[in-house]
Amino acid sequence: MAQPRILILGAPGAGKGTQSAKITAEFDVDHITTGDALRNNKEMDISDMDTEYDTPGEYMDRGELVPDDVVNAIVDEALSQADGFVLDGYPRNLEQAEELEDMTELDVVLYLDVSEEELVHRLTGRRMDPETGDIYHLEYNPPEDPEVEDRLVQRDDDTEETVKERLSVFQENTQPVIEHYEEQGDLERVDGEQAPDEVWADVKSTIERNA
Ligand code: AMP
């Protein structure tokens, strides 16, 4: 059987990164994530694409979407090299969803459903260990080692103000994408407020059922 082609949708903080890592390990697929790709290219010069700002980082630090042309090119390139994949962070608006339809077919479209109140709580409490890349939460999952605790950093766009902007961008731009897949009858909704292991059990069985 060919490797599954999986799309994972959900608001910022819904757990897409965590679940995608598990999917990658279990199903032996590539993890294609526009957020990480853009974070690694925050300073890239995109001024020749007739954009409002000159680098992706300027959009990201404001919580705004990076222009479609930049993101579509990243995804197109990554998909052309992948057999199976889990696509995370894209499409974030209907134009991107249309582009994606021209690039590939999908076997499973997952949606991690989490309330807005919980999303704000998760994102503003999220911290990263810059030495290992491990993700913690000040309340739900604090590090045991006080040395690790002392060096934790917050992602530039996890501050309260930027989180609010990111969630409103999600409501306005990405909610219609979710409705689009729902109308097509493709959306597999998973309760993302459960404990991570329970979310994973549901994600895994949904993929096995559909792939
Ligand atoms: P994420 O890590 O997925 O929350 O993405 C972080 C930031 O990267 C977003 O707030 C956007 O500024 C940018 N970004 C990621 N994916 C996309 C996308 N598909 N379209 C536009 N901007 C994106």
Tab-separated table of C-alpha atoms and ligand atoms in Angstrom:
chain	number	residue	atom	x	y	z
A	1	MET	CA	0.000	0.000	0.000
A	2	ALA	CA	1.222	3.505	-0.791
A	3	GLN	CA	2.045	5.700	2.173
A	4	PRO	CA	-0.942	7.730	3.441
A	5	ARG	CA	-1.385	11.377	2.462
A	6	ILE	CA	-2.697	13.095	5.565
A	7	LEU	CA	-3.823	16.668	6.179
A	8	ILE	CA	-4.045	17.832	9.787
A	9	LEU	CA	-6.105	20.958	10.452
A	10	GLY	CA	-6.613	22.836	13.687
A	11	ALA	CA	-6.157	26.238	15.284
A	12	PRO	CA	-2.755	27.386	16.561
A	13	GLY	CA	-2.176	25.438	19.796
A	14	ALA	CA	-4.567	22.602	18.919
A	15	GLY	CA	-1.719	20.054	19.034
A	16	LYS	CA	-0.978	19.615	15.322
A	17	GLY	CA	2.795	19.516	15.900
A	18	THR	CA	2.576	16.925	18.680
A	19	GLN	CA	0.227	14.660	16.757
A	20	SER	CA	2.159	15.090	13.494
A	21	ALA	CA	5.355	13.859	15.174
A	22	LYS	CA	3.523	10.711	16.292
A	23	ILE	CA	1.998	10.207	12.839
A	24	THR	CA	5.435	10.553	11.224
A	25	ALA	CA	6.898	7.854	13.479
A	26	GLU	CA	3.961	5.449	13.246
A	27	PHE	CA	3.169	5.674	9.518
A	28	ASP	CA	6.646	6.440	8.146
A	29	VAL	CA	5.601	9.610	6.285
A	30	ASP	CA	7.246	13.034	5.875
A	31	HIS	CA	6.212	15.866	8.185
A	32	ILE	CA	5.587	18.915	6.012
A	33	THR	CA	5.044	21.954	8.192
A	34	THR	CA	4.906	25.476	6.807
A	35	GLY	CA	5.372	27.008	10.280
A	36	ASP	CA	8.771	25.330	10.794
A	37	ALA	CA	9.827	25.924	7.187
A	38	LEU	CA	9.060	29.636	7.569
A	39	ARG	CA	10.695	29.878	11.009
A	40	ASN	CA	13.874	28.506	9.410
A	41	ASN	CA	13.610	31.164	6.698
A	42	LYS	CA	12.379	34.168	8.678
A	43	GLU	CA	14.975	36.477	7.133
A	44	MET	CA	14.534	35.293	3.511
A	45	ASP	CA	14.272	38.219	1.086
A	46	ILE	CA	10.824	38.065	-0.535
A	47	SER	CA	10.727	41.713	-1.656
A	48	ASP	CA	10.789	40.704	-5.338
A	49	MET	CA	7.393	39.003	-4.878
A	50	ASP	CA	5.668	42.349	-4.477
A	51	THR	CA	4.809	41.740	-0.815
A	52	GLU	CA	3.914	44.252	1.896
A	53	TYR	CA	6.932	43.285	4.063
A	54	ASP	CA	10.354	42.137	2.881
A	55	THR	CA	10.717	38.945	4.981
A	56	PRO	CA	8.418	36.152	6.300
A	57	GLY	CA	9.474	37.013	9.863
A	58	GLU	CA	7.784	40.403	9.704
A	59	TYR	CA	4.404	38.751	9.025
A	60	MET	CA	4.981	36.004	11.578
A	61	ASP	CA	5.898	38.298	14.470
A	62	ARG	CA	2.655	40.185	13.853
A	63	GLY	CA	0.625	36.953	13.774
A	64	GLU	CA	-0.364	37.606	10.149
A	65	LEU	CA	-0.305	35.130	7.270
A	66	VAL	CA	2.778	35.049	5.040
A	67	PRO	CA	1.714	35.717	1.404
A	68	ASP	CA	0.267	32.742	-0.476
A	69	ASP	CA	2.904	32.708	-3.240
A	70	VAL	CA	5.697	32.169	-0.714
A	71	VAL	CA	3.894	29.413	1.164
A	72	ASN	CA	2.514	27.640	-1.918
A	73	ALA	CA	6.042	27.338	-3.326
A	74	ILE	CA	7.319	25.772	-0.083
A	75	VAL	CA	4.522	23.187	-0.032
A	76	ASP	CA	4.743	22.392	-3.739
A	77	GLU	CA	8.462	21.681	-3.426
A	78	ALA	CA	8.057	19.540	-0.281
A	79	LEU	CA	5.169	17.531	-1.723
A	80	SER	CA	7.086	16.767	-4.896
A	81	GLN	CA	9.707	15.004	-2.779
A	82	ALA	CA	7.359	13.133	-0.449
A	83	ASP	CA	5.743	9.751	-0.883
A	84	GLY	CA	3.361	9.803	2.054
A	85	PHE	CA	3.115	12.878	4.249
A	86	VAL	CA	1.379	14.659	7.071
A	87	LEU	CA	0.771	18.265	6.074
A	88	ASP	CA	0.550	20.645	9.041
A	89	GLY	CA	-0.115	24.409	8.990
A	90	TYR	CA	-1.402	24.528	5.395
A	91	PRO	CA	-3.852	25.366	3.846
A	92	ARG	CA	-4.744	28.347	6.000
A	93	ASN	CA	-7.183	30.027	3.604
A	94	LEU	CA	-9.453	28.976	0.727
A	95	GLU	CA	-6.976	30.113	-1.944
A	96	GLN	CA	-4.323	27.803	-0.477
A	97	ALA	CA	-6.881	24.969	-0.300
A	98	GLU	CA	-7.535	25.400	-4.013
A	99	GLU	CA	-3.796	25.343	-4.764
A	100	LEU	CA	-3.434	22.179	-2.724
A	101	GLU	CA	-6.170	20.472	-4.723
A	102	ASP	CA	-4.040	21.016	-7.835
A	103	MET	CA	-0.918	19.648	-6.145
A	104	THR	CA	-2.080	16.350	-4.628
A	105	GLU	CA	-4.929	14.137	-3.489
A	106	LEU	CA	-5.513	13.425	0.191
A	107	ASP	CA	-6.438	10.180	1.950
A	108	VAL	CA	-7.372	11.641	5.343
A	109	VAL	CA	-8.341	15.144	6.514
A	110	LEU	CA	-8.148	15.395	10.313
A	111	TYR	CA	-9.432	18.318	12.358
A	112	LEU	CA	-8.283	18.739	15.964
A	113	ASP	CA	-11.166	20.483	17.685
A	114	VAL	CA	-10.186	22.673	20.698
A	115	SER	CA	-12.123	25.570	22.280
A	116	GLU	CA	-10.752	29.096	21.973
A	117	GLU	CA	-10.375	29.496	25.746
A	118	GLU	CA	-8.203	26.393	25.933
A	119	LEU	CA	-6.126	27.527	22.919
A	120	VAL	CA	-5.231	30.857	24.558
A	121	HIS	CA	-4.246	29.057	27.737
A	122	ARG	CA	-2.084	26.536	25.897
A	123	LEU	CA	-0.305	29.068	23.672
A	124	THR	CA	0.495	31.733	26.261
A	125	GLY	CA	1.849	29.062	28.670
A	126	ARG	CA	3.939	27.290	26.011
A	127	ARG	CA	7.729	27.446	26.445
A	128	MET	CA	10.670	25.868	24.592
A	129	ASP	CA	14.030	24.621	25.795
A	130	PRO	CA	16.433	26.315	23.328
A	131	GLU	CA	19.081	23.615	23.911
A	132	THR	CA	16.944	20.575	23.069
A	133	GLY	CA	13.933	22.028	21.236
A	134	ASP	CA	11.625	20.268	23.740
A	135	ILE	CA	8.265	21.945	24.303
A	136	TYR	CA	6.845	22.484	27.807
A	137	HIS	CA	3.850	24.218	29.357
A	138	LEU	CA	4.283	26.288	32.511
A	139	GLU	CA	1.238	24.681	34.111
A	140	TYR	CA	0.413	21.426	32.259
A	141	ASN	CA	3.919	20.140	31.646
A	142	PRO	CA	6.658	22.068	33.514
A	143	PRO	CA	10.239	20.704	33.364
A	144	GLU	CA	11.396	18.815	36.446
A	145	ASP	CA	14.963	20.110	36.212
A	146	PRO	CA	15.226	23.692	37.594
A	147	GLU	CA	18.164	24.340	35.243
A	148	VAL	CA	15.938	23.616	32.241
A	149	GLU	CA	13.199	25.753	33.770
A	150	ASP	CA	15.588	28.717	34.028
A	151	ARG	CA	16.548	28.622	30.360
A	152	LEU	CA	13.067	28.215	28.848
A	153	VAL	CA	12.099	30.740	26.168
A	154	GLN	CA	8.782	31.794	24.683
A	155	ARG	CA	8.199	31.620	20.919
A	156	ASP	CA	8.174	35.184	19.528
A	157	ASP	CA	4.545	34.837	18.456
A	158	ASP	CA	3.206	33.177	21.655
A	159	THR	CA	2.810	36.490	23.517
A	160	GLU	CA	-0.757	37.318	24.515
A	161	GLU	CA	-1.204	40.068	21.932
A	162	THR	CA	0.096	38.005	18.990
A	163	VAL	CA	-1.848	34.923	20.104
A	164	LYS	CA	-5.084	36.943	19.936
A	165	GLU	CA	-4.196	38.085	16.404
A	166	ARG	CA	-3.303	34.535	15.308
A	167	LEU	CA	-6.623	33.195	16.604
A	168	SER	CA	-8.578	35.915	14.871
A	169	VAL	CA	-6.686	35.237	11.617
A	170	PHE	CA	-7.610	31.563	12.119
A	171	GLN	CA	-11.304	32.363	12.596
A	172	GLU	CA	-11.427	34.617	9.573
A	173	ASN	CA	-9.226	32.703	7.094
A	174	THR	CA	-8.941	29.070	8.151
A	175	GLN	CA	-12.406	28.355	9.546
A	176	PRO	CA	-13.793	28.525	5.964
A	177	VAL	CA	-11.212	25.879	4.956
A	178	ILE	CA	-12.558	23.549	7.646
A	179	GLU	CA	-16.122	24.199	6.487
A	180	HIS	CA	-15.023	23.491	2.898
A	181	TYR	CA	-13.713	20.014	3.785
A	182	GLU	CA	-16.755	19.398	5.974
A	183	GLU	CA	-19.107	20.222	3.086
A	184	GLN	CA	-17.165	17.807	0.876
A	185	GLY	CA	-17.778	15.121	3.519
A	186	ASP	CA	-14.045	14.577	4.051
A	187	LEU	CA	-13.518	16.053	7.510
A	188	GLU	CA	-12.621	13.666	10.348
A	189	ARG	CA	-13.173	15.551	13.596
A	190	VAL	CA	-11.112	14.541	16.643
A	191	ASP	CA	-11.683	15.929	20.152
A	192	GLY	CA	-8.366	17.742	20.723
A	193	GLU	CA	-9.120	18.623	24.354
A	194	GLN	CA	-8.523	15.095	25.564
A	195	ALA	CA	-5.172	14.055	27.078
A	196	PRO	CA	-2.453	13.785	24.355
A	197	ASP	CA	-2.491	9.941	24.469
A	198	GLU	CA	-6.256	9.852	24.003
A	199	VAL	CA	-6.046	12.303	21.109
A	200	TRP	CA	-3.368	10.076	19.584
A	201	ALA	CA	-5.514	6.932	19.929
A	202	ASP	CA	-8.315	8.672	18.022
A	203	VAL	CA	-5.959	10.108	15.390
A	204	LYS	CA	-4.305	6.730	14.784
A	205	SER	CA	-7.551	4.802	14.442
A	206	THR	CA	-8.993	7.477	12.126
A	207	ILE	CA	-5.981	7.200	9.820
A	208	GLU	CA	-6.104	3.402	9.857
A	209	ARG	CA	-9.788	3.508	8.953
A	210	ASN	CA	-9.282	5.912	6.034
A	211	ALA	CA	-5.842	5.288	4.557
B	1	AMP	P1	2.516	27.880	12.938
B	1	AMP	O1	3.780	27.380	13.523
B	1	AMP	O2	1.850	26.886	12.020
B	1	AMP	O3	1.548	28.401	13.993
B	1	AMP	O4	2.883	29.117	11.987
B	1	AMP	C1	3.535	30.264	12.497
B	1	AMP	C2	3.351	31.438	11.551
B	1	AMP	O5	3.893	31.121	10.267
B	1	AMP	C3	1.906	31.836	11.268
B	1	AMP	O6	1.364	32.675	12.268
B	1	AMP	C4	2.048	32.543	9.924
B	1	AMP	O7	2.607	33.831	10.084
B	1	AMP	C5	3.096	31.689	9.224
B	1	AMP	N1	2.468	30.587	8.459
B	1	AMP	C6	2.553	29.246	8.700
B	1	AMP	N2	1.861	28.542	7.794
B	1	AMP	C7	1.308	29.444	6.947
B	1	AMP	C8	0.455	29.347	5.809
B	1	AMP	N3	-0.006	28.164	5.360
B	1	AMP	N4	0.089	30.504	5.196
B	1	AMP	C9	0.527	31.691	5.616
B	1	AMP	N5	1.318	31.865	6.691
B	1	AMP	C10	1.702	30.755	7.358
